[in-house]
Coordinates of C-alpha atoms in Angstrom, one line a residue:
M1271 CA 0.0 0.0 0.0
E1272 CA 1.6 3.3 -1.1
I1273 CA 1.1 5.2 2.2
D1274 CA 2.7 2.5 4.3
R1275 CA 5.5 2.1 1.8
A1276 CA 6.2 5.8 1.6
I1277 CA 6.5 6.1 5.4
K1278 CA 8.7 3.1 5.8
E1279 CA 11.0 4.4 3.1
S1280 CA 11.2 7.8 4.7
S1281 CA 14.3 8.9 6.7
D1282 CA 12.1 10.9 9.0
R1283 CA 12.1 8.9 12.2
R1284 CA 9.8 11.2 14.0
L1285 CA 7.2 10.9 11.2
Q1286 CA 7.5 7.1 11.4
T1287 CA 6.9 7.1 15.1
K1288 CA 3.8 9.4 14.7
Y1289 CA 2.5 7.2 11.9
N1290 CA 3.0 3.9 13.8
N1291 CA 1.2 5.3 16.9
A1292 CA -1.7 6.6 14.8
V1293 CA -2.1 3.4 12.9
Y1294 CA -2.1 1.5 16.2
V1295 CA -5.0 3.6 17.5
I1296 CA -6.9 2.9 14.3
Q1297 CA -6.3 -0.8 14.5
R1298 CA -7.4 -0.7 18.2
A1299 CA -10.7 0.8 17.0
F1300 CA -11.0 -1.9 14.4
A1301 CA -10.6 -4.5 17.1
L1302 CA -13.1 -2.9 19.4
Y1303 CA -15.9 -2.1 17.0
E1304 CA -17.5 -3.7 13.9
F1305 CA -17.0 -1.7 10.7
E1306 CA -20.6 -0.8 10.5
Q1307 CA -20.3 0.8 14.0
L1308 CA -17.5 3.1 12.8
A1309 CA -17.6 6.4 10.9
F1310 CA -15.1 9.0 9.7
S1311 CA -15.7 12.7 9.9
F1312 CA -14.1 14.4 6.8
N1313 CA -14.2 18.2 6.2
G1314 CA -11.7 18.6 3.4
G1315 CA -9.0 20.2 5.6
K1316 CA -5.4 19.1 6.0
D1317 CA -5.9 17.2 9.3
S1318 CA -8.9 15.1 8.0
T1319 CA -6.9 14.5 4.7
V1320 CA -4.1 13.0 6.8
L1321 CA -6.6 11.0 8.8
L1322 CA -8.2 9.7 5.6
H1323 CA -4.9 8.2 4.4
L1324 CA -4.1 6.9 7.8
L1325 CA -7.4 5.1 7.8
R1326 CA -6.6 3.6 4.4
A1327 CA -3.2 2.4 5.6
G1328 CA -4.7 1.1 8.8
Y1329 CA -7.4 -0.8 7.0
Y1330 CA -4.8 -2.2 4.6
L1331 CA -2.6 -3.4 7.5
H1332 CA -5.7 -4.7 9.3
K1333 CA -6.8 -6.8 6.4
E1334 CA -3.3 -7.9 5.7
K1335 CA -3.0 -9.3 9.2
T1336 CA -6.4 -11.0 9.3
N1337 CA -6.9 -12.2 5.7
Y1338 CA -3.4 -12.4 4.4
P1339 CA -1.1 -13.6 7.2
N1340 CA 1.7 -14.5 4.7
G1341 CA 1.7 -10.9 3.4
N1342 CA 0.4 -11.6 -0.1
Q1343 CA -2.4 -9.1 0.0
P1344 CA -2.9 -7.4 -3.5
D1345 CA -2.0 -3.7 -3.4
C1346 CA -5.3 -2.7 -5.1
M1347 CA -7.3 -3.2 -1.8
L1348 CA -7.5 0.5 -1.0
K1349 CA -11.2 1.1 -0.3
C1350 CA -12.0 1.5 3.4
P1351 CA -15.6 0.6 4.0
I1352 CA -16.1 3.1 6.9
P1353 CA -18.9 5.6 6.2
T1354 CA -17.6 9.1 5.7
I1355 CA -19.6 12.0 7.3
Y1356 CA -19.4 15.3 5.5
F1357 CA -21.2 18.4 6.7
E1358 CA -21.9 20.5 3.7
S1359 CA -22.3 24.2 4.5
P1360 CA -23.1 27.3 2.5
C1361 CA -20.4 28.9 4.5
A1362 CA -17.7 26.5 3.2
F1363 CA -15.1 27.6 0.6
P1364 CA -16.0 26.2 -2.8
E1365 CA -12.5 24.7 -3.0
I1366 CA -13.3 22.7 0.1
N1367 CA -16.5 21.3 -1.3
S1368 CA -14.8 20.5 -4.7
F1369 CA -11.9 18.8 -3.0
T1370 CA -14.1 16.7 -0.8
Y1371 CA -16.2 15.3 -3.6
E1372 CA -13.2 14.7 -5.8
T1373 CA -11.5 12.8 -2.9
A1374 CA -14.6 10.8 -2.2
A1375 CA -14.8 9.7 -5.9
A1376 CA -11.1 8.9 -6.1
Y1377 CA -11.1 6.6 -3.0
G1378 CA -14.6 5.3 -3.1
L1379 CA -15.7 6.9 0.1
Q1380 CA -19.2 6.2 1.3
L1381 CA -20.3 9.8 1.8
E1382 CA -23.0 10.6 4.3
I1383 CA -23.8 14.3 3.5
M1384 CA -25.2 16.4 6.3
R1385 CA -26.7 19.8 5.6
S1386 CA -27.5 20.8 9.2
D1387 CA -25.2 21.8 12.1
F1388 CA -22.8 19.3 13.5
K1389 CA -24.7 18.3 16.6
S1390 CA -28.1 18.0 14.9
G1391 CA -26.6 16.1 12.1
L1392 CA -25.0 13.6 14.4
E1393 CA -28.2 13.1 16.4
S1394 CA -30.0 12.2 13.2
L1395 CA -27.2 10.0 11.9
L1396 CA -26.8 8.0 15.1
K1397 CA -30.6 7.4 15.2
E1398 CA -30.5 5.9 11.7
K1399 CA -27.2 4.0 11.9
S1400 CA -25.6 1.7 14.4
I1401 CA -22.5 4.0 14.7
K1402 CA -20.8 3.9 18.0
A1403 CA -17.4 5.5 17.3
I1404 CA -16.2 8.3 14.9
F1405 CA -12.7 8.9 13.7
L1406 CA -11.8 12.7 14.1
G1407 CA -8.9 14.7 12.9
T1408 CA -8.6 16.5 16.2
R1409 CA -5.1 17.7 17.2
I1410 CA -3.9 19.1 20.5
G1411 CA -4.0 22.9 20.0
D1412 CA -7.4 22.8 18.4
P1413 CA -10.0 24.7 20.4
N1414 CA -12.1 21.6 21.1
A1415 CA -9.1 19.3 22.0
V1416 CA -8.7 20.3 25.6
G1417 CA -9.2 17.3 27.9
Q1418 CA -9.5 14.8 25.0
E1419 CA -7.6 11.5 24.8
R1420 CA -7.2 9.2 21.8
F1421 CA -10.4 7.5 22.9
S1422 CA -12.8 10.0 24.5
A1423 CA -16.5 9.7 25.0
S1424 CA -18.6 12.5 23.6
S1425 CA -19.3 15.6 25.8
T1426 CA -22.3 16.0 28.0
G1427 CA -25.3 17.1 26.0
W1428 CA -24.1 15.5 22.8
P1429 CA -25.4 12.2 21.4
P1430 CA -23.4 9.3 22.8
F1431 CA -20.5 8.1 20.7
M1432 CA -16.7 7.4 21.1
R1433 CA -14.4 10.0 19.7
V1434 CA -11.3 8.3 18.2
N1435 CA -8.4 10.8 17.7
P1436 CA -5.5 9.0 16.0
I1437 CA -3.5 12.2 15.3
L1438 CA -4.2 13.9 18.7
D1439 CA -0.5 14.4 19.4
W1440 CA 0.5 15.5 15.9
S1441 CA 1.9 18.9 15.3
Y1442 CA 1.3 21.2 12.4
R1443 CA 4.7 20.2 11.1
D1444 CA 3.9 16.5 11.4
V1445 CA 0.8 17.0 9.3
W1446 CA 2.7 18.6 6.5
A1447 CA 5.5 16.1 6.8
F1448 CA 3.0 13.3 6.2
I1449 CA 1.3 15.0 3.3
L1450 CA 4.5 15.9 1.5
T1451 CA 6.2 12.5 2.2
C1452 CA 3.2 10.5 1.0
K1453 CA 2.6 12.9 -1.9
V1454 CA -1.2 12.9 -1.3
K1455 CA -3.5 15.6 -2.8
Y1456 CA -4.8 18.3 -0.6
C1457 CA -7.1 21.3 -0.9
S1458 CA -5.7 24.0 -3.2
L1459 CA -6.4 26.7 -0.6
Y1460 CA -3.3 25.6 1.3
D1461 CA -1.2 26.6 -1.7
Q1462 CA -2.7 30.1 -1.4
G1463 CA -1.5 30.9 2.1
Y1464 CA -4.4 29.5 4.1
T1465 CA -3.0 27.5 7.1
S1466 CA -6.2 26.8 9.0
I1467 CA -9.5 26.7 7.1
G1468 CA -12.9 27.5 8.7
S1469 CA -15.7 29.2 7.0
I1470 CA -15.6 32.0 4.3
Y1471 CA -16.6 34.4 7.1
D1472 CA -13.7 33.8 9.5
T1473 CA -10.7 32.7 7.4
V1474 CA -8.1 34.6 5.5
P1475 CA -4.6 33.7 4.2
N1476 CA -2.0 33.8 7.0
A1477 CA -0.2 37.1 6.9
L1478 CA 3.0 35.4 8.0
L1479 CA 3.2 33.8 4.6
S1480 CA 2.7 37.0 2.7
T1481 CA 5.4 37.8 0.1
A1482 CA 6.1 41.2 -1.3
D1483 CA 5.8 41.6 -5.1
S1484 CA 6.9 45.0 -6.3
S1485 CA 5.9 44.2 -9.9
S1486 CA 2.3 43.6 -9.0
M1487 CA -0.3 45.2 -6.7
K1488 CA -1.6 41.7 -5.8
E1489 CA -0.5 40.2 -2.5
N1490 CA 1.0 36.8 -2.9
F1491 CA 1.4 34.0 -0.3
K1492 CA 3.7 31.1 0.2
P1493 CA 2.1 27.6 0.7
A1494 CA 0.9 26.6 4.1
Y1495 CA 3.7 24.0 4.6
M1496 CA 6.2 26.9 4.7
L1497 CA 4.9 28.3 7.9
S1498 CA 7.9 28.1 10.3
D1499 CA 6.0 28.2 13.6
G1500 CA 3.1 25.8 13.7
R1501 CA 1.7 27.5 16.8
L1502 CA 0.6 30.3 14.5
E1503 CA -1.4 28.2 12.1
R1504 CA -4.7 29.8 13.3
A1505 CA -3.3 33.3 12.7
G1506 CA -5.5 33.4 9.6
R1507 CA -8.6 32.9 11.6
A1508 CA -10.2 36.3 12.0
K1509 CA -13.9 37.1 12.0
K1510 CA -14.7 39.2 8.9
I1511 CA -18.5 39.6 9.0
P1512 CA -21.2 38.1 11.1
S1513 CA -22.3 34.7 9.9
K1514 CA -25.7 33.1 10.2
C1515 CA -24.1 29.7 9.3
E1516 CA -22.3 29.1 12.5
S1517 CA -22.3 30.4 16.0
T1518 CA -19.3 32.4 17.2
H1519 CA -17.5 31.4 20.3
V1520 CA -14.8 33.4 22.1
L1521 CA -11.9 31.1 22.6
S1522 CA -9.2 31.4 25.2
N1523 CA -5.9 29.6 25.4
G1524 CA -5.7 30.1 29.1
M1525 CA -3.1 32.9 28.8
N1526 CA -5.2 36.0 28.8
N1527 CA -3.5 38.8 30.6
T1528 CA -6.0 41.1 32.3
G1529 CA -3.3 43.1 33.9
A1530 CA -0.9 42.4 36.7
H1531 CA -2.0 42.6 40.3
R1532 CA -0.3 45.8 41.4
S1533 CA -1.2 46.1 45.0
S1534 CA 1.3 47.3 47.5
S1535 CA 2.1 43.8 48.6
M1536 CA 3.1 41.0 46.3
T1537 CA 3.7 37.6 47.7
A1538 CA 5.6 34.7 46.3
S1539 CA 6.1 31.0 47.1
I1540 CA 9.3 29.1 46.3
I1541 CA 9.1 25.3 45.7
A1542 CA 12.3 23.2 45.3
V1543 CA 11.8 19.8 43.9
G1544 CA 14.6 17.4 44.9
D1545 CA 15.0 14.2 46.9
E1546 CA 18.7 15.1 47.1
I1547 CA 17.9 18.1 49.3
L1548 CA 15.6 16.0 51.6
F1549 CA 18.2 13.3 51.8
G1550 CA 20.8 15.9 52.9
T1551 CA 23.2 15.1 50.0
A1552 CA 22.8 18.6 48.5
E1553 CA 22.1 22.0 49.8
D1554 CA 19.4 24.3 48.4
Q1555 CA 21.3 27.5 47.6
I1556 CA 19.0 28.4 44.7
G1557 CA 16.0 29.0 47.1
A1558 CA 18.0 31.3 49.4
T1559 CA 19.2 33.3 46.4
L1560 CA 15.7 33.5 45.0
C1561 CA 14.5 34.9 48.3
K1562 CA 17.1 37.7 48.1
K1563 CA 16.1 38.5 44.5
L1564 CA 12.5 38.8 45.3
Y1565 CA 13.2 40.9 48.4
A1566 CA 15.3 43.2 46.3
I1567 CA 12.3 44.0 44.1
G1568 CA 9.9 44.5 47.0
W1569 CA 8.2 41.1 47.0
Q1570 CA 7.5 39.2 50.1
V1571 CA 8.3 35.5 50.2
A1572 CA 5.4 34.0 52.1
H1573 CA 6.3 30.3 51.8
M1574 CA 9.2 28.1 50.9
A1575 CA 9.1 24.3 50.6
V1576 CA 11.1 21.3 49.4
V1577 CA 9.2 18.4 48.0
Q1578 CA 10.0 14.9 46.8
N1579 CA 10.6 14.1 43.1
D1580 CA 7.0 12.8 42.9
V1581 CA 4.2 14.1 40.7
D1582 CA 1.6 14.1 43.5
S1583 CA 3.9 15.9 45.9
V1584 CA 4.6 18.7 43.4
A1585 CA 1.0 18.9 42.4
E1586 CA -0.2 19.2 46.0
E1587 CA 2.3 22.0 46.9
V1588 CA 1.6 24.0 43.7
E1589 CA -2.2 23.5 44.2
H1590 CA -1.9 24.8 47.8
R1591 CA 0.1 27.9 46.9
K1592 CA -1.1 29.1 43.4
S1593 CA -4.3 30.5 44.8
R1594 CA -2.6 32.1 47.8
D1595 CA 0.3 34.0 46.3
S1596 CA 0.9 36.4 43.4
M1597 CA 3.5 34.1 41.9
V1598 CA 4.9 30.6 42.5
F1599 CA 8.5 29.9 41.6
L1600 CA 9.5 26.3 41.0
F1601 CA 12.9 24.8 40.3
G1602 CA 14.4 21.3 40.1
G1603 CA 12.9 18.2 38.6
L1604 CA 13.1 19.5 35.0
G1605 CA 14.4 17.2 32.3
L1606 CA 14.1 13.7 30.8
L1607 CA 15.0 11.5 33.8
H1608 CA 12.4 9.5 35.7
S1609 CA 12.8 11.9 38.7
D1610 CA 12.0 15.0 36.5
V1611 CA 8.4 15.5 37.5
S1612 CA 8.0 19.2 37.9
V1613 CA 6.1 20.0 34.7
A1614 CA 3.8 17.0 35.2
G1615 CA 3.1 18.1 38.8
V1616 CA 2.2 21.6 37.6
A1617 CA -0.2 20.2 35.0
K1618 CA -1.9 18.1 37.6
A1619 CA -2.2 21.0 40.0
F1620 CA -4.1 23.0 37.3
G1621 CA -6.2 19.9 36.2
V1622 CA -4.8 19.8 32.6
R1623 CA -2.8 17.2 30.8
L1624 CA 0.6 17.4 29.2
A1625 CA 0.6 18.2 25.5
P1626 CA 3.4 18.5 22.9
D1627 CA 4.4 22.1 22.3
E1628 CA 5.9 22.6 18.9
E1629 CA 7.5 25.9 19.7
F1630 CA 9.3 24.5 22.8
E1631 CA 10.3 21.4 20.9
E1632 CA 11.9 23.6 18.2
S1633 CA 13.9 25.5 20.9
L1634 CA 15.1 22.2 22.4
K1635 CA 16.1 21.0 19.0
H1636 CA 18.4 24.0 18.5
L1637 CA 19.9 23.2 21.9
I1638 CA 20.4 19.4 21.8
G1639 CA 20.4 18.8 18.0
D1640 CA 18.7 15.8 16.5
H1641 CA 19.3 13.4 19.4
C1642 CA 15.6 13.0 20.0
T1643 CA 14.4 13.0 16.4
G1644 CA 11.8 10.3 15.7
D1645 CA 10.7 9.7 19.3
R1646 CA 8.5 11.9 21.4
N1647 CA 10.6 14.4 23.2
E1648 CA 9.2 14.3 26.7
M1649 CA 10.7 17.7 27.6
A1650 CA 8.5 19.3 24.9
L1651 CA 5.3 18.2 26.7
L1652 CA 3.9 21.1 28.6
P1653 CA 0.6 21.8 30.5
E1654 CA -2.1 22.2 27.9
G1655 CA -3.8 25.5 27.4
I1656 CA -2.1 27.3 30.3
T1657 CA 1.5 27.5 29.2
E1658 CA 3.3 30.7 28.0
L1659 CA 6.9 30.6 26.8
L1660 CA 9.0 33.5 28.0
H1661 CA 11.7 34.2 25.4
H1662 CA 14.9 36.2 25.8
E1663 CA 17.8 36.3 23.4
T1664 CA 20.2 35.3 26.2
L1665 CA 18.3 32.2 27.1
P1666 CA 19.0 29.0 25.1
V1667 CA 15.4 27.9 25.7
P1668 CA 12.5 30.0 27.0
L1669 CA 11.3 29.9 30.6
I1670 CA 8.0 28.1 31.2
K1671 CA 5.1 30.1 32.7
C1672 CA 1.9 28.3 33.6
R1673 CA -0.6 31.0 34.8
N1674 CA 1.1 32.3 37.9
V1675 CA 3.7 29.6 38.2
I1676 CA 7.2 30.1 36.7
I1677 CA 9.5 27.0 36.3
F1678 CA 13.2 27.8 36.4
A1679 CA 15.6 25.5 34.6
A1680 CA 18.5 26.6 36.8
T1681 CA 20.6 24.0 38.6
N1682 CA 23.0 26.4 40.3
I1683 CA 23.2 30.1 41.4
C1684 CA 25.0 31.3 38.3
E1685 CA 22.2 29.9 36.0
L1686 CA 19.6 31.3 38.3
E1687 CA 21.2 34.8 38.1
M1688 CA 21.1 34.7 34.4
Q1689 CA 17.5 33.5 34.1
W1690 CA 16.4 36.0 36.8
E1691 CA 17.9 38.9 34.9
C1692 CA 16.3 37.8 31.7
L1693 CA 12.9 37.5 33.4
L1694 CA 13.2 41.1 34.7
E1695 CA 14.2 42.4 31.2
L1696 CA 11.2 40.9 29.4
P1697 CA 9.0 43.6 27.9
S1698 CA 5.9 42.0 29.6
T1699 CA 7.6 40.6 32.6
P1700 CA 5.2 39.0 35.2
L1701 CA 7.4 40.5 37.9
V1702 CA 6.1 43.9 38.9
Q1703 CA 8.8 46.0 40.4
M1704 CA 7.5 47.1 43.8
A1705 CA 8.8 49.7 46.3
P1706 CA 12.0 48.1 47.8
F1707 CA 12.2 46.8 51.3
I1708 CA 14.3 48.9 53.8
S1709 CA 16.0 47.0 56.5
K1710 CA 18.0 47.7 59.6
H1711 CA 19.8 45.1 61.8
L1712 CA 20.8 45.4 65.4
S1713 CA 22.7 43.0 67.6
T1714 CA 22.9 42.7 71.4
M1715 CA 24.3 40.4 74.1
L1716 CA 21.2 40.8 76.2
S1717 CA 19.4 37.6 77.0
D1718 CA 16.0 36.5 75.5
I1719 CA 14.4 36.9 78.9
E1720 CA 15.6 40.6 79.1
T1721 CA 14.4 41.5 75.6
A1722 CA 11.3 39.3 74.9
Q1723 CA 8.6 41.5 76.5
V1724 CA 9.9 44.8 75.0
I1725 CA 10.1 43.2 71.5
S1726 CA 6.6 41.9 71.8
K1727 CA 5.3 45.3 72.7
L1728 CA 7.3 46.8 69.8
C1729 CA 5.6 44.5 67.3
I1730 CA 2.2 45.9 68.5
D1731 CA 3.3 49.5 68.3
F1732 CA 4.8 49.0 64.8
P1733 CA 2.4 46.6 62.9
D1734 CA 3.7 47.8 59.6
I1735 CA 7.3 46.8 60.4
Y1736 CA 8.5 43.2 60.4
I1737 CA 10.6 42.6 63.5
G1738 CA 12.5 39.3 63.4
C1739 CA 15.1 37.8 65.8
H1740 CA 17.7 35.1 65.3
R1741 CA 21.0 33.8 66.7
K1742 CA 23.9 32.3 64.8
S1743 CA 24.8 30.4 68.0
R1744 CA 23.3 30.1 71.5
A1745 CA 26.3 31.8 73.0
G1746 CA 26.5 34.5 70.4
P1747 CA 24.6 37.8 70.0
L1748 CA 20.9 38.1 69.4
I1749 CA 20.3 39.7 66.0
L1750 CA 17.2 41.8 65.4
S1751 CA 15.9 42.7 61.9
F1752 CA 13.6 45.6 61.2
V1753 CA 12.1 45.4 57.7
G1754 CA 9.5 47.6 56.0
K1755 CA 9.0 49.9 53.0
N1756 CA 9.0 53.2 55.0
K1757 CA 12.5 54.1 56.0
I1758 CA 11.4 56.6 58.7
R1759 CA 9.2 53.9 60.3
V1760 CA 12.0 51.4 60.2
E1761 CA 14.4 53.8 61.9
L1762 CA 11.8 54.8 64.5
A1763 CA 11.2 51.2 65.5
A1764 CA 14.9 50.5 65.9
E1765 CA 15.4 53.7 67.9
E1766 CA 12.4 52.9 70.1
L1767 CA 14.0 49.5 71.0
S1768 CA 17.4 51.1 71.8
R1769 CA 15.7 53.7 74.0
R1770 CA 14.1 51.0 76.2
F1771 CA 17.6 49.8 77.3
H1772 CA 20.8 51.2 78.5
A1773 CA 23.2 53.0 76.1
G1774 CA 25.4 50.6 74.2
A1775 CA 23.0 47.6 74.7
F1776 CA 22.5 47.5 70.9
C1777 CA 24.8 48.1 68.0
E1778 CA 24.2 48.1 64.3
F1779 CA 24.9 44.8 62.5
S1780 CA 25.5 44.3 58.8

């Protein structure tokens, strides 16, 4: 079969892995359902075009395994008997309709044409047919993909059926790699700069593919497969005029910025992930440095914790702090080892799954080369729908921000220094520079018994000033810290303490 042959002869290991995984999902569906219980939703777009040919390949391999165990199946067995659902709409591009009918004729598809909305059409179809599962070309990144798995039951309020998503983890680049490698026909709109096709009312060519032509007033576009950043495939989706053909929904990727919280007090939590710290085999110097950095920009560190290299431990701590503090900073447990669970823990804390991020994967590829080509790069799996990548020209890979959680990749103080400075320099940095803290430190050889009552009274008299006490040794001096944002009040509190005791009882300590 030409599709299977083209993939196996390809040198693209990543594409081979994606293909094998997708075909496995298709064959699982063939094993779970009778053919008359299956259907395929085709809309003429690039994703469903890929799925069509994957179904053909999957059907070929399925029949080869069941009817031709010796591998002598004739190559002409190309027609997959699965009914194909097509929702014909007056809002569709003429090129989409033409391509759909031409494709159906070329491959002998059993078209079930619907002329109503998707939900109503499905309700009617499922009443007439014994369909229990439908193959869909849904990919992570699509607005309706959040929460879906390769086999996902239909949503509440919809007619009951199983959604089968063989290409759920495919990227924009994977889709075009398949189409170009297998040399299959696709809708001509993609050669005109369209990268994601909806209706005639909300789709235009992607401006990122525009080419300047000084000899003509006409704007030209490069083909869709030349889009360098697949995350921007929907940049051509812009509502042009109201449409009566389809309802319009406001979609959010979970990264809407409604303005930073700019109160006078910004609090942060710091979470270190590392069994080595808990075992006592390594010291947490990054956390202490991060406290100083936050203090220097007027932020108060409200909580600091060290947790095990365990997804649930990370998730529990992040869940506990993300709603209490302005920002949560996480470090440790980032990488490909079994103990690198930070990203998975953050995803679990927000109740989302990990999904491949094409932009982050491209950054990693520039950093580590082609070592991971062909296999799923686990480091490129990020919390779905809530992740923002923070780019800086100095950083080899962007920092990861999930809502109000920032994950540092630093493993030592020098790396943290560099990442912190980059974070502060970002044009839209999430770190609001607050009024700095002012501090004054005094030391005394007076005993705790002599000072305790006076210090307690001072805390009541100066509620806006933090007054802390610590000793470096039991036999050494007592060190008192006065911290606040009003220099006059800090000085007054320190003077008041000294006034309560004999001259020379306290001296400044730096």
